[in-house]
């Protein structure tokens, strides 16, 4: 049964413990803020995006996430893939590198990120299209894509928005793949936060990491969000590795 007040659902899920309910925040990350000409905010956003891209390449997350995505379309000769919340575009570039005939639509809500990607090598790739797009209102017809990918950005959304992503992603594609931060049990979560907090005041990447941790969804929350959108989900990973959510329309 869908969670009745999805907009007020805790990040730990409908039955989250009291401690887990305390371990969340509405505070914005630098990535969520509109710089609106503020060069300091934009500089911090750029630092976070750069750090995310660097860590993705250093720890081979771009390759790992692309491999997970391509496995889901292994039987499709020329897969059409939509990446939501692409940020730096590293995963989309890896998809195009690893698959010789995939077509990737690279999107983000942030206009600065879209402009940066469009000006990069990815923006001129013959099998890539770069667009500004809202993940909760995907500008595409039903079944336009074989796969929608949303990597490490899902936690930026509140519960009602997140449920819309499930609905929209499974509308425009056969499969929606969400890869996001794990939400560990509350005691482990406290320990993780304690290791990060000392650096959060001085390093924008850690600042956003702390908030991301507090805003990440538990497996039970993800199931409730999917149920709200009438989507069937398979969950794997979590705890110390990214959570992997594969969603399809319940009727499919």
Short mmCIF file of C-alpha atoms in Angstrom, two decimals:
data_model
loop_
_atom_site.label_atom_id
_atom_site.label_comp_id
_atom_site.label_asym_id
_atom_site.label_seq_id
_atom_site.Cartn_x
_atom_site.Cartn_y
_atom_site.Cartn_z
CA UNK A 1 0.00 0.00 0.00
CA UNK A 2 1.30 3.48 -0.87
CA UNK A 3 2.30 5.75 1.98
CA UNK A 4 -0.69 8.05 2.48
CA UNK A 5 1.21 11.29 3.22
CA UNK A 6 4.18 10.80 0.94
CA UNK A 7 5.23 14.44 1.15
CA UNK A 8 5.80 14.04 4.91
CA UNK A 9 7.39 10.60 4.81
CA UNK A 10 10.71 10.42 6.71
CA UNK A 11 13.81 9.67 4.67
CA UNK A 12 14.13 6.50 6.72
CA UNK A 13 10.74 5.29 5.51
CA UNK A 14 7.22 5.15 6.97
CA UNK A 15 8.34 3.15 10.02
CA UNK A 16 11.62 4.96 10.69
CA UNK A 17 12.82 5.00 14.28
CA UNK A 18 12.78 8.20 16.33
CA UNK A 19 16.56 8.50 16.01
CA UNK A 20 16.46 7.94 12.28
CA UNK A 21 13.79 10.63 11.92
CA UNK A 22 16.19 13.07 13.59
CA UNK A 23 18.93 12.23 11.09
CA UNK A 24 17.54 14.24 8.21
CA UNK A 25 17.51 17.86 7.14
CA UNK A 26 15.84 20.31 4.79
CA UNK A 27 19.04 22.33 4.50
CA UNK A 28 20.24 22.82 0.94
CA UNK A 29 23.50 21.57 -0.44
CA UNK A 30 25.60 24.00 -2.45
CA UNK A 31 24.47 22.07 -5.52
CA UNK A 32 20.83 22.89 -4.71
CA UNK A 33 21.40 26.63 -4.50
CA UNK A 34 20.76 29.10 -7.29
CA UNK A 35 23.93 31.16 -7.60
CA UNK A 36 21.96 34.02 -9.22
CA UNK A 37 25.20 35.83 -10.03
CA UNK A 38 26.81 35.11 -6.65
CA UNK A 39 30.34 34.12 -7.65
CA UNK A 40 31.13 32.60 -4.24
CA UNK A 41 28.19 30.20 -4.36
CA UNK A 42 28.96 29.33 -7.97
CA UNK A 43 32.59 28.68 -7.09
CA UNK A 44 31.53 26.30 -4.32
CA UNK A 45 29.11 24.52 -6.65
CA UNK A 46 31.90 24.16 -9.21
CA UNK A 47 34.21 22.73 -6.53
CA UNK A 48 31.62 20.14 -5.53
CA UNK A 49 30.91 19.13 -9.14
CA UNK A 50 34.61 18.89 -9.85
CA UNK A 51 35.17 16.75 -6.76
CA UNK A 52 32.29 14.45 -7.68
CA UNK A 53 33.74 13.96 -11.16
CA UNK A 54 37.24 13.35 -9.77
CA UNK A 55 36.08 10.81 -7.21
CA UNK A 56 33.94 9.12 -9.85
CA UNK A 57 36.97 8.68 -12.08
CA UNK A 58 39.44 7.83 -9.28
CA UNK A 59 37.21 5.19 -7.68
CA UNK A 60 35.90 4.07 -11.10
CA UNK A 61 32.30 4.84 -10.18
CA UNK A 62 31.62 6.20 -13.66
CA UNK A 63 32.64 2.85 -15.16
CA UNK A 64 30.75 0.86 -12.53
CA UNK A 65 27.53 2.85 -12.95
CA UNK A 66 27.76 2.71 -16.76
CA UNK A 67 28.25 -1.06 -16.60
CA UNK A 68 25.15 -1.47 -14.42
CA UNK A 69 23.12 0.65 -16.84
CA UNK A 70 24.34 -1.11 -19.98
CA UNK A 71 23.61 -4.53 -18.49
CA UNK A 72 19.95 -3.51 -18.32
CA UNK A 73 19.87 -2.75 -22.06
CA UNK A 74 22.21 -5.54 -23.15
CA UNK A 75 19.54 -6.96 -25.49
CA UNK A 76 18.84 -3.60 -27.16
CA UNK A 77 20.97 -3.05 -30.30
CA UNK A 78 21.00 0.77 -30.22
CA UNK A 79 19.78 1.76 -26.75
CA UNK A 80 18.29 5.18 -26.13
CA UNK A 81 19.36 6.31 -22.67
CA UNK A 82 18.29 9.40 -20.73
CA UNK A 83 20.48 10.54 -17.85
CA UNK A 84 18.78 12.80 -15.33
CA UNK A 85 20.74 15.05 -12.97
CA UNK A 86 23.93 14.41 -14.93
CA UNK A 87 25.92 17.15 -13.15
CA UNK A 88 29.39 16.77 -14.69
CA UNK A 89 28.32 14.30 -17.41
CA UNK A 90 30.99 11.74 -16.51
CA UNK A 91 28.64 8.75 -16.47
CA UNK A 92 27.04 9.71 -19.79
CA UNK A 93 30.48 10.00 -21.39
CA UNK A 94 31.36 6.55 -20.02
CA UNK A 95 28.15 5.11 -21.49
CA UNK A 96 29.08 6.42 -24.93
CA UNK A 97 32.64 5.15 -24.56
CA UNK A 98 31.56 1.67 -23.50
CA UNK A 99 28.74 1.18 -26.03
CA UNK A 100 29.43 1.77 -29.75
CA UNK A 101 25.85 2.63 -30.74
CA UNK A 102 24.12 3.97 -27.63
CA UNK A 103 22.42 7.35 -27.91
CA UNK A 104 22.44 9.34 -24.67
CA UNK A 105 20.37 12.38 -23.77
CA UNK A 106 22.33 14.18 -21.05
CA UNK A 107 20.25 16.42 -18.80
CA UNK A 108 20.38 18.45 -15.63
CA UNK A 109 18.08 20.98 -14.00
CA UNK A 110 20.93 23.42 -13.32
CA UNK A 111 21.56 25.70 -16.34
CA UNK A 112 25.24 26.22 -15.44
CA UNK A 113 25.83 22.47 -15.46
CA UNK A 114 24.02 22.11 -18.78
CA UNK A 115 26.11 24.90 -20.30
CA UNK A 116 29.31 23.32 -18.99
CA UNK A 117 28.45 19.92 -20.43
CA UNK A 118 27.39 21.44 -23.76
CA UNK A 119 30.75 23.20 -24.04
CA UNK A 120 32.71 20.00 -23.29
CA UNK A 121 33.68 17.11 -25.57
CA UNK A 122 30.49 15.37 -24.47
CA UNK A 123 28.42 18.23 -25.86
CA UNK A 124 29.85 17.70 -29.35
CA UNK A 125 29.64 13.91 -29.29
CA UNK A 126 27.61 12.71 -32.32
CA UNK A 127 25.53 10.31 -30.20
CA UNK A 128 24.82 12.74 -27.36
CA UNK A 129 22.16 15.40 -26.88
CA UNK A 130 22.49 17.88 -24.00
CA UNK A 131 19.34 19.43 -22.57
CA UNK A 132 18.06 21.20 -19.49
CA UNK A 133 15.34 19.03 -17.96
CA UNK A 134 13.36 18.64 -14.74
CA UNK A 135 13.46 15.01 -13.58
CA UNK A 136 9.96 15.37 -12.12
CA UNK A 137 8.49 16.58 -15.44
CA UNK A 138 10.37 14.77 -18.18
CA UNK A 139 9.85 16.46 -21.53
CA UNK A 140 9.44 13.29 -23.61
CA UNK A 141 6.69 11.07 -24.94
CA UNK A 142 5.80 7.74 -23.37
CA UNK A 143 8.36 5.06 -24.23
CA UNK A 144 10.86 7.49 -25.74
CA UNK A 145 13.81 5.73 -24.10
CA UNK A 146 14.96 2.24 -23.29
CA UNK A 147 16.51 3.31 -19.99
CA UNK A 148 16.41 6.31 -17.67
CA UNK A 149 19.41 6.70 -15.36
CA UNK A 150 19.51 8.88 -12.24
CA UNK A 151 22.89 8.53 -10.50
CA UNK A 152 23.82 10.08 -7.14
CA UNK A 153 21.24 12.86 -7.38
CA UNK A 154 17.97 11.29 -6.26
CA UNK A 155 18.47 12.33 -2.61
CA UNK A 156 18.26 16.00 -3.65
CA UNK A 157 14.50 15.55 -4.07
CA UNK A 158 11.82 15.68 -1.42
CA UNK A 159 9.51 12.65 -1.13
CA UNK A 160 6.71 14.01 -3.33
CA UNK A 161 9.23 14.97 -6.04
CA UNK A 162 11.00 11.64 -5.72
CA UNK A 163 7.72 9.76 -6.24
CA UNK A 164 7.19 11.82 -9.39
CA UNK A 165 10.56 10.66 -10.71
CA UNK A 166 9.44 7.05 -10.32
CA UNK A 167 6.25 7.84 -12.22
CA UNK A 168 7.93 9.87 -14.95
CA UNK A 169 10.93 7.59 -15.37
CA UNK A 170 8.76 4.49 -15.82
CA UNK A 171 6.52 6.43 -18.21
CA UNK A 172 9.18 7.50 -20.69
CA UNK A 173 11.26 4.30 -20.51
CA UNK A 174 10.81 0.60 -19.92
CA UNK A 175 13.33 0.73 -17.07
CA UNK A 176 14.33 3.39 -14.54
CA UNK A 177 17.69 2.91 -12.84
CA UNK A 178 18.39 4.93 -9.70
CA UNK A 179 21.82 4.72 -8.09
CA UNK A 180 22.16 6.69 -4.89
CA UNK A 181 23.81 6.93 -1.51
CA UNK A 182 22.99 4.27 1.08
CA UNK A 183 21.19 5.17 4.27
CA UNK A 184 22.73 3.00 7.00
CA UNK A 185 21.00 2.07 10.28
CA UNK A 186 20.87 5.04 12.65
CA UNK A 187 23.85 4.07 14.90
CA UNK A 188 26.13 3.58 11.89
CA UNK A 189 24.73 6.74 10.36
CA UNK A 190 25.75 8.72 13.45
CA UNK A 191 29.25 7.29 13.23
CA UNK A 192 29.56 8.21 9.57
CA UNK A 193 28.39 11.75 10.23
CA UNK A 194 30.84 12.13 13.11
CA UNK A 195 33.76 11.39 10.79
CA UNK A 196 32.58 13.95 8.24
CA UNK A 197 31.44 16.90 10.36
CA UNK A 198 34.90 18.28 11.33
CA UNK A 199 35.69 19.01 7.68
CA UNK A 200 32.21 20.11 6.59
CA UNK A 201 32.79 23.75 7.54
CA UNK A 202 35.88 24.12 5.35
CA UNK A 203 35.40 21.74 2.40
CA UNK A 204 32.35 22.30 0.16
CA UNK A 205 32.46 18.67 -1.02
CA UNK A 206 32.24 17.38 2.57
CA UNK A 207 29.58 19.98 3.44
CA UNK A 208 27.39 18.62 0.66
CA UNK A 209 28.29 15.05 1.60
CA UNK A 210 26.95 15.52 5.13
CA UNK A 211 23.68 16.93 3.84
CA UNK A 212 23.45 14.22 1.18
CA UNK A 213 23.83 11.60 3.90
CA UNK A 214 21.00 13.14 5.90
CA UNK A 215 18.76 13.30 2.84
CA UNK A 216 19.40 9.82 1.47
CA UNK A 217 16.47 7.38 1.39
CA UNK A 218 16.30 3.99 3.09
CA UNK A 219 15.17 0.86 1.20
CA UNK A 220 11.75 1.02 2.87
CA UNK A 221 11.40 4.67 1.83
CA UNK A 222 12.33 3.80 -1.76
CA UNK A 223 9.70 1.06 -1.81
CA UNK A 224 7.08 3.49 -0.49
CA UNK A 225 8.00 6.06 -3.14
CA UNK A 226 7.75 3.46 -5.88
CA UNK A 227 4.39 2.25 -4.56
CA UNK A 228 3.11 5.80 -4.65
CA UNK A 229 3.98 5.89 -8.36
CA UNK A 230 2.62 2.39 -9.02
CA UNK A 231 6.07 1.10 -9.95
CA UNK A 232 7.60 -2.29 -9.25
CA UNK A 233 11.14 -2.14 -7.85
CA UNK A 234 14.14 -4.36 -7.24
CA UNK A 235 16.69 -3.08 -4.70
CA UNK A 236 20.27 -4.15 -4.17
CA UNK A 237 23.45 -2.76 -2.62
CA UNK A 238 23.28 -0.38 0.28
CA UNK A 239 24.90 -0.08 3.72
CA UNK A 240 28.46 0.60 2.53
CA UNK A 241 27.90 0.59 -1.23
CA UNK A 242 25.51 2.65 -3.37
CA UNK A 243 21.87 1.62 -3.41
CA UNK A 244 20.72 0.33 -6.79
CA UNK A 245 17.05 0.63 -7.67
CA UNK A 246 15.61 -0.89 -10.83
CA UNK A 247 12.03 0.23 -11.39
CA UNK A 248 9.45 -0.60 -14.01
CA UNK A 249 5.78 0.28 -14.38
CA UNK A 250 3.79 -2.20 -12.31
CA UNK A 251 1.59 -3.03 -15.30
CA UNK A 252 4.57 -3.90 -17.54
#
